[in-house]
């Protein structure tokens, strides 16, 4: 009865697409977010999508597949941003609003040492406890989830950088 849509795809031609995404990422002037959001990570969130038109063709196959499987028509990528995490950095629980879907693309990610995004269900279990879900993801995968789902990233336990790219997707 209470299912939450969640889509996970292995990105085709990952070696090539990874280099393209890392090239975009390397051109970004990241800001360390610690005061405003109380998070501890590097991000360019709010960059006004100056590279959105470069990212969409790179992930075109995955965006089309998601649009078809989710039945999301007239799809629009409204926001794109990158995040970098070093040792002890994290992202506190948050969501991306009440409408649409959001995504995480795992660009530089080793599941042996990095932590995935953790999701909190919008309802509790029968005992009133929170229900959390941390997907088993690998580098080169993209996940899509309803934007209103609260999610977070635990503090990094390694000096090896974790790089992700997120998008907000709207449609009808």
mmCIF file of C-alpha atoms in Angstrom:
data_model
loop_
_atom_site.group_PDB
_atom_site.id
_atom_site.type_symbol
_atom_site.label_atom_id
_atom_site.label_comp_id
_atom_site.label_asym_id
_atom_site.label_seq_id
_atom_site.Cartn_x
_atom_site.Cartn_y
_atom_site.Cartn_z
ATOM 1 C CA UNK A 1 0.000 0.000 0.000
ATOM 2 C CA UNK A 2 2.638 2.583 0.949
ATOM 3 C CA UNK A 3 5.386 2.211 -1.592
ATOM 4 C CA UNK A 4 7.830 4.924 -2.544
ATOM 5 C CA UNK A 5 9.112 5.018 -6.120
ATOM 6 C CA UNK A 6 12.869 4.554 -6.362
ATOM 7 C CA UNK A 7 14.858 4.078 -9.568
ATOM 8 C CA UNK A 8 18.471 2.929 -9.801
ATOM 9 C CA UNK A 9 20.439 2.619 -13.041
ATOM 10 C CA UNK A 10 23.946 1.688 -14.053
ATOM 11 C CA UNK A 11 25.138 4.460 -16.375
ATOM 12 C CA UNK A 12 26.068 3.178 -19.830
ATOM 13 C CA UNK A 13 29.567 3.958 -21.154
ATOM 14 C CA UNK A 14 30.557 4.992 -17.638
ATOM 15 C CA UNK A 15 34.294 5.383 -18.268
ATOM 16 C CA UNK A 16 33.685 8.043 -20.921
ATOM 17 C CA UNK A 17 30.831 9.764 -19.074
ATOM 18 C CA UNK A 18 32.802 9.822 -15.818
ATOM 19 C CA UNK A 19 35.599 11.778 -17.493
ATOM 20 C CA UNK A 20 33.081 14.212 -18.994
ATOM 21 C CA UNK A 21 31.428 14.811 -15.610
ATOM 22 C CA UNK A 22 34.781 15.154 -13.823
ATOM 23 C CA UNK A 23 35.852 17.734 -16.412
ATOM 24 C CA UNK A 24 32.760 19.811 -15.616
ATOM 25 C CA UNK A 25 33.312 19.291 -11.882
ATOM 26 C CA UNK A 26 36.950 20.432 -12.119
ATOM 27 C CA UNK A 27 35.832 23.787 -13.574
ATOM 28 C CA UNK A 28 33.664 24.608 -10.535
ATOM 29 C CA UNK A 29 34.579 26.959 -7.730
ATOM 30 C CA UNK A 30 33.196 25.088 -4.738
ATOM 31 C CA UNK A 31 32.054 26.735 -1.549
ATOM 32 C CA UNK A 32 32.390 25.000 1.784
ATOM 33 C CA UNK A 33 28.968 24.969 3.412
ATOM 34 C CA UNK A 34 29.231 25.096 7.160
ATOM 35 C CA UNK A 35 27.582 28.251 8.485
ATOM 36 C CA UNK A 36 24.351 28.673 6.528
ATOM 37 C CA UNK A 37 23.154 25.071 6.404
ATOM 38 C CA UNK A 38 25.207 23.633 9.274
ATOM 39 C CA UNK A 39 26.348 20.982 6.822
ATOM 40 C CA UNK A 40 29.989 20.258 6.236
ATOM 41 C CA UNK A 41 30.622 19.653 2.536
ATOM 42 C CA UNK A 42 31.750 21.371 -0.640
ATOM 43 C CA UNK A 43 28.976 22.217 -3.108
ATOM 44 C CA UNK A 44 28.015 24.559 -5.890
ATOM 45 C CA UNK A 45 24.289 24.246 -5.149
ATOM 46 C CA UNK A 46 22.459 27.297 -6.482
ATOM 47 C CA UNK A 47 24.838 27.732 -9.415
ATOM 48 C CA UNK A 48 21.869 28.622 -11.655
ATOM 49 C CA UNK A 49 22.535 25.662 -13.943
ATOM 50 C CA UNK A 50 25.393 27.135 -15.925
ATOM 51 C CA UNK A 51 26.449 23.605 -16.984
ATOM 52 C CA UNK A 52 23.032 21.925 -16.990
ATOM 53 C CA UNK A 53 23.013 21.869 -20.813
ATOM 54 C CA UNK A 54 26.317 19.945 -20.760
ATOM 55 C CA UNK A 55 25.131 17.388 -18.186
ATOM 56 C CA UNK A 56 21.793 16.519 -19.810
ATOM 57 C CA UNK A 57 23.338 15.067 -23.020
ATOM 58 C CA UNK A 58 25.837 13.052 -20.969
ATOM 59 C CA UNK A 59 23.032 11.372 -18.999
ATOM 60 C CA UNK A 60 20.456 11.419 -21.801
ATOM 61 C CA UNK A 61 19.942 7.632 -21.932
ATOM 62 C CA UNK A 62 19.375 7.386 -18.184
ATOM 63 C CA UNK A 63 17.049 10.420 -18.140
ATOM 64 C CA UNK A 64 14.963 8.920 -20.968
ATOM 65 C CA UNK A 65 14.784 5.547 -19.219
ATOM 66 C CA UNK A 66 13.724 7.221 -15.955
ATOM 67 C CA UNK A 67 11.092 9.330 -17.759
ATOM 68 C CA UNK A 68 9.624 6.228 -19.403
ATOM 69 C CA UNK A 69 9.656 3.999 -16.301
ATOM 70 C CA UNK A 70 8.307 6.693 -13.966
ATOM 71 C CA UNK A 71 5.753 7.884 -16.531
ATOM 72 C CA UNK A 72 7.044 11.433 -16.024
ATOM 73 C CA UNK A 73 6.008 13.426 -19.091
ATOM 74 C CA UNK A 74 7.388 16.790 -20.214
ATOM 75 C CA UNK A 75 10.468 16.234 -18.107
ATOM 76 C CA UNK A 76 12.563 19.274 -17.175
ATOM 77 C CA UNK A 77 15.877 19.206 -15.320
ATOM 78 C CA UNK A 78 15.462 22.286 -13.153
ATOM 79 C CA UNK A 79 18.685 22.204 -11.102
ATOM 80 C CA UNK A 80 22.085 20.519 -11.267
ATOM 81 C CA UNK A 81 24.922 20.705 -8.766
ATOM 82 C CA UNK A 82 28.005 18.846 -7.619
ATOM 83 C CA UNK A 83 29.124 17.968 -4.095
ATOM 84 C CA UNK A 84 32.461 16.846 -2.731
ATOM 85 C CA UNK A 85 33.065 15.180 0.617
ATOM 86 C CA UNK A 86 36.377 14.720 2.419
ATOM 87 C CA UNK A 87 37.040 13.088 5.809
ATOM 88 C CA UNK A 88 34.443 14.021 8.460
ATOM 89 C CA UNK A 89 32.224 15.869 5.976
ATOM 90 C CA UNK A 90 28.493 15.125 5.853
ATOM 91 C CA UNK A 91 25.102 16.406 4.720
ATOM 92 C CA UNK A 92 22.387 16.704 7.351
ATOM 93 C CA UNK A 93 18.797 15.488 6.791
ATOM 94 C CA UNK A 94 16.977 17.542 4.160
ATOM 95 C CA UNK A 95 14.634 17.236 1.188
ATOM 96 C CA UNK A 96 14.239 19.036 -2.123
ATOM 97 C CA UNK A 97 10.640 20.196 -1.863
ATOM 98 C CA UNK A 98 7.196 18.739 -2.349
ATOM 99 C CA UNK A 99 7.207 18.334 -6.132
ATOM 100 C CA UNK A 100 9.139 16.240 -8.628
ATOM 101 C CA UNK A 101 12.100 13.915 -8.332
ATOM 102 C CA UNK A 102 15.710 14.339 -7.351
ATOM 103 C CA UNK A 103 18.736 12.277 -8.265
ATOM 104 C CA UNK A 104 22.228 11.395 -7.137
ATOM 105 C CA UNK A 105 24.918 10.352 -9.617
ATOM 106 C CA UNK A 106 27.850 8.609 -7.911
ATOM 107 C CA UNK A 107 30.886 9.920 -9.808
ATOM 108 C CA UNK A 108 33.819 9.187 -7.503
ATOM 109 C CA UNK A 109 32.613 6.604 -5.062
ATOM 110 C CA UNK A 110 34.041 3.432 -3.554
ATOM 111 C CA UNK A 111 31.444 1.560 -1.530
ATOM 112 C CA UNK A 112 34.204 -0.048 0.542
ATOM 113 C CA UNK A 113 35.111 3.343 2.036
ATOM 114 C CA UNK A 114 32.307 5.795 1.156
ATOM 115 C CA UNK A 115 28.788 5.948 2.482
ATOM 116 C CA UNK A 116 25.672 6.068 0.308
ATOM 117 C CA UNK A 117 22.834 8.525 0.644
ATOM 118 C CA UNK A 118 20.448 7.377 3.385
ATOM 119 C CA UNK A 119 16.698 7.941 3.006
ATOM 120 C CA UNK A 120 14.099 8.373 5.749
ATOM 121 C CA UNK A 121 10.585 7.095 5.025
ATOM 122 C CA UNK A 122 7.785 9.665 5.389
ATOM 123 C CA UNK A 123 6.042 7.247 7.769
ATOM 124 C CA UNK A 124 7.126 5.145 10.759
ATOM 125 C CA UNK A 125 7.041 1.406 11.327
ATOM 126 C CA UNK A 126 4.177 -0.024 13.451
ATOM 127 C CA UNK A 127 6.193 0.656 16.629
ATOM 128 C CA UNK A 128 6.675 4.319 15.715
ATOM 129 C CA UNK A 129 10.342 3.950 14.735
ATOM 130 C CA UNK A 130 11.868 5.694 11.752
ATOM 131 C CA UNK A 131 12.416 3.587 8.651
ATOM 132 C CA UNK A 132 15.698 4.277 6.864
ATOM 133 C CA UNK A 133 17.047 2.936 3.596
ATOM 134 C CA UNK A 134 20.623 3.104 2.308
ATOM 135 C CA UNK A 135 20.779 1.669 -1.216
ATOM 136 C CA UNK A 136 23.591 -0.585 -2.332
ATOM 137 C CA UNK A 137 25.166 1.687 -4.945
ATOM 138 C CA UNK A 138 28.354 1.630 -6.988
ATOM 139 C CA UNK A 139 30.287 4.304 -8.779
ATOM 140 C CA UNK A 140 28.658 4.947 -12.138
ATOM 141 C CA UNK A 141 25.109 4.584 -10.893
ATOM 142 C CA UNK A 142 22.336 7.147 -10.742
ATOM 143 C CA UNK A 143 19.333 7.010 -8.437
ATOM 144 C CA UNK A 144 16.051 8.919 -8.688
ATOM 145 C CA UNK A 145 13.656 9.434 -5.768
ATOM 146 C CA UNK A 146 10.724 11.714 -4.910
ATOM 147 C CA UNK A 147 12.109 15.135 -3.955
ATOM 148 C CA UNK A 148 10.057 15.236 -0.757
ATOM 149 C CA UNK A 149 11.879 12.245 0.747
ATOM 150 C CA UNK A 150 14.208 13.316 3.535
ATOM 151 C CA UNK A 151 17.756 12.073 3.050
ATOM 152 C CA UNK A 152 21.276 12.609 4.396
ATOM 153 C CA UNK A 153 24.905 11.517 4.156
ATOM 154 C CA UNK A 154 26.806 10.324 7.225
ATOM 155 C CA UNK A 155 30.268 11.796 7.931
ATOM 156 C CA UNK A 156 32.965 10.501 5.620
ATOM 157 C CA UNK A 157 35.474 8.168 7.265
ATOM 158 C CA UNK A 158 38.183 8.514 4.618
ATOM 159 C CA UNK A 159 40.428 11.151 3.072
ATOM 160 C CA UNK A 160 39.544 9.777 -0.395
ATOM 161 C CA UNK A 161 37.167 12.261 -1.990
ATOM 162 C CA UNK A 162 33.535 11.303 -2.629
ATOM 163 C CA UNK A 163 32.023 13.199 -5.590
ATOM 164 C CA UNK A 164 28.360 13.163 -6.529
ATOM 165 C CA UNK A 165 26.159 15.201 -8.835
ATOM 166 C CA UNK A 166 22.511 15.889 -8.080
ATOM 167 C CA UNK A 167 19.602 17.041 -10.197
ATOM 168 C CA UNK A 168 16.043 18.092 -9.534
ATOM 169 C CA UNK A 169 13.615 16.905 -12.205
ATOM 170 C CA UNK A 170 10.085 18.167 -12.743
ATOM 171 C CA UNK A 171 7.373 17.024 -15.112
ATOM 172 C CA UNK A 172 3.721 16.152 -15.481
#
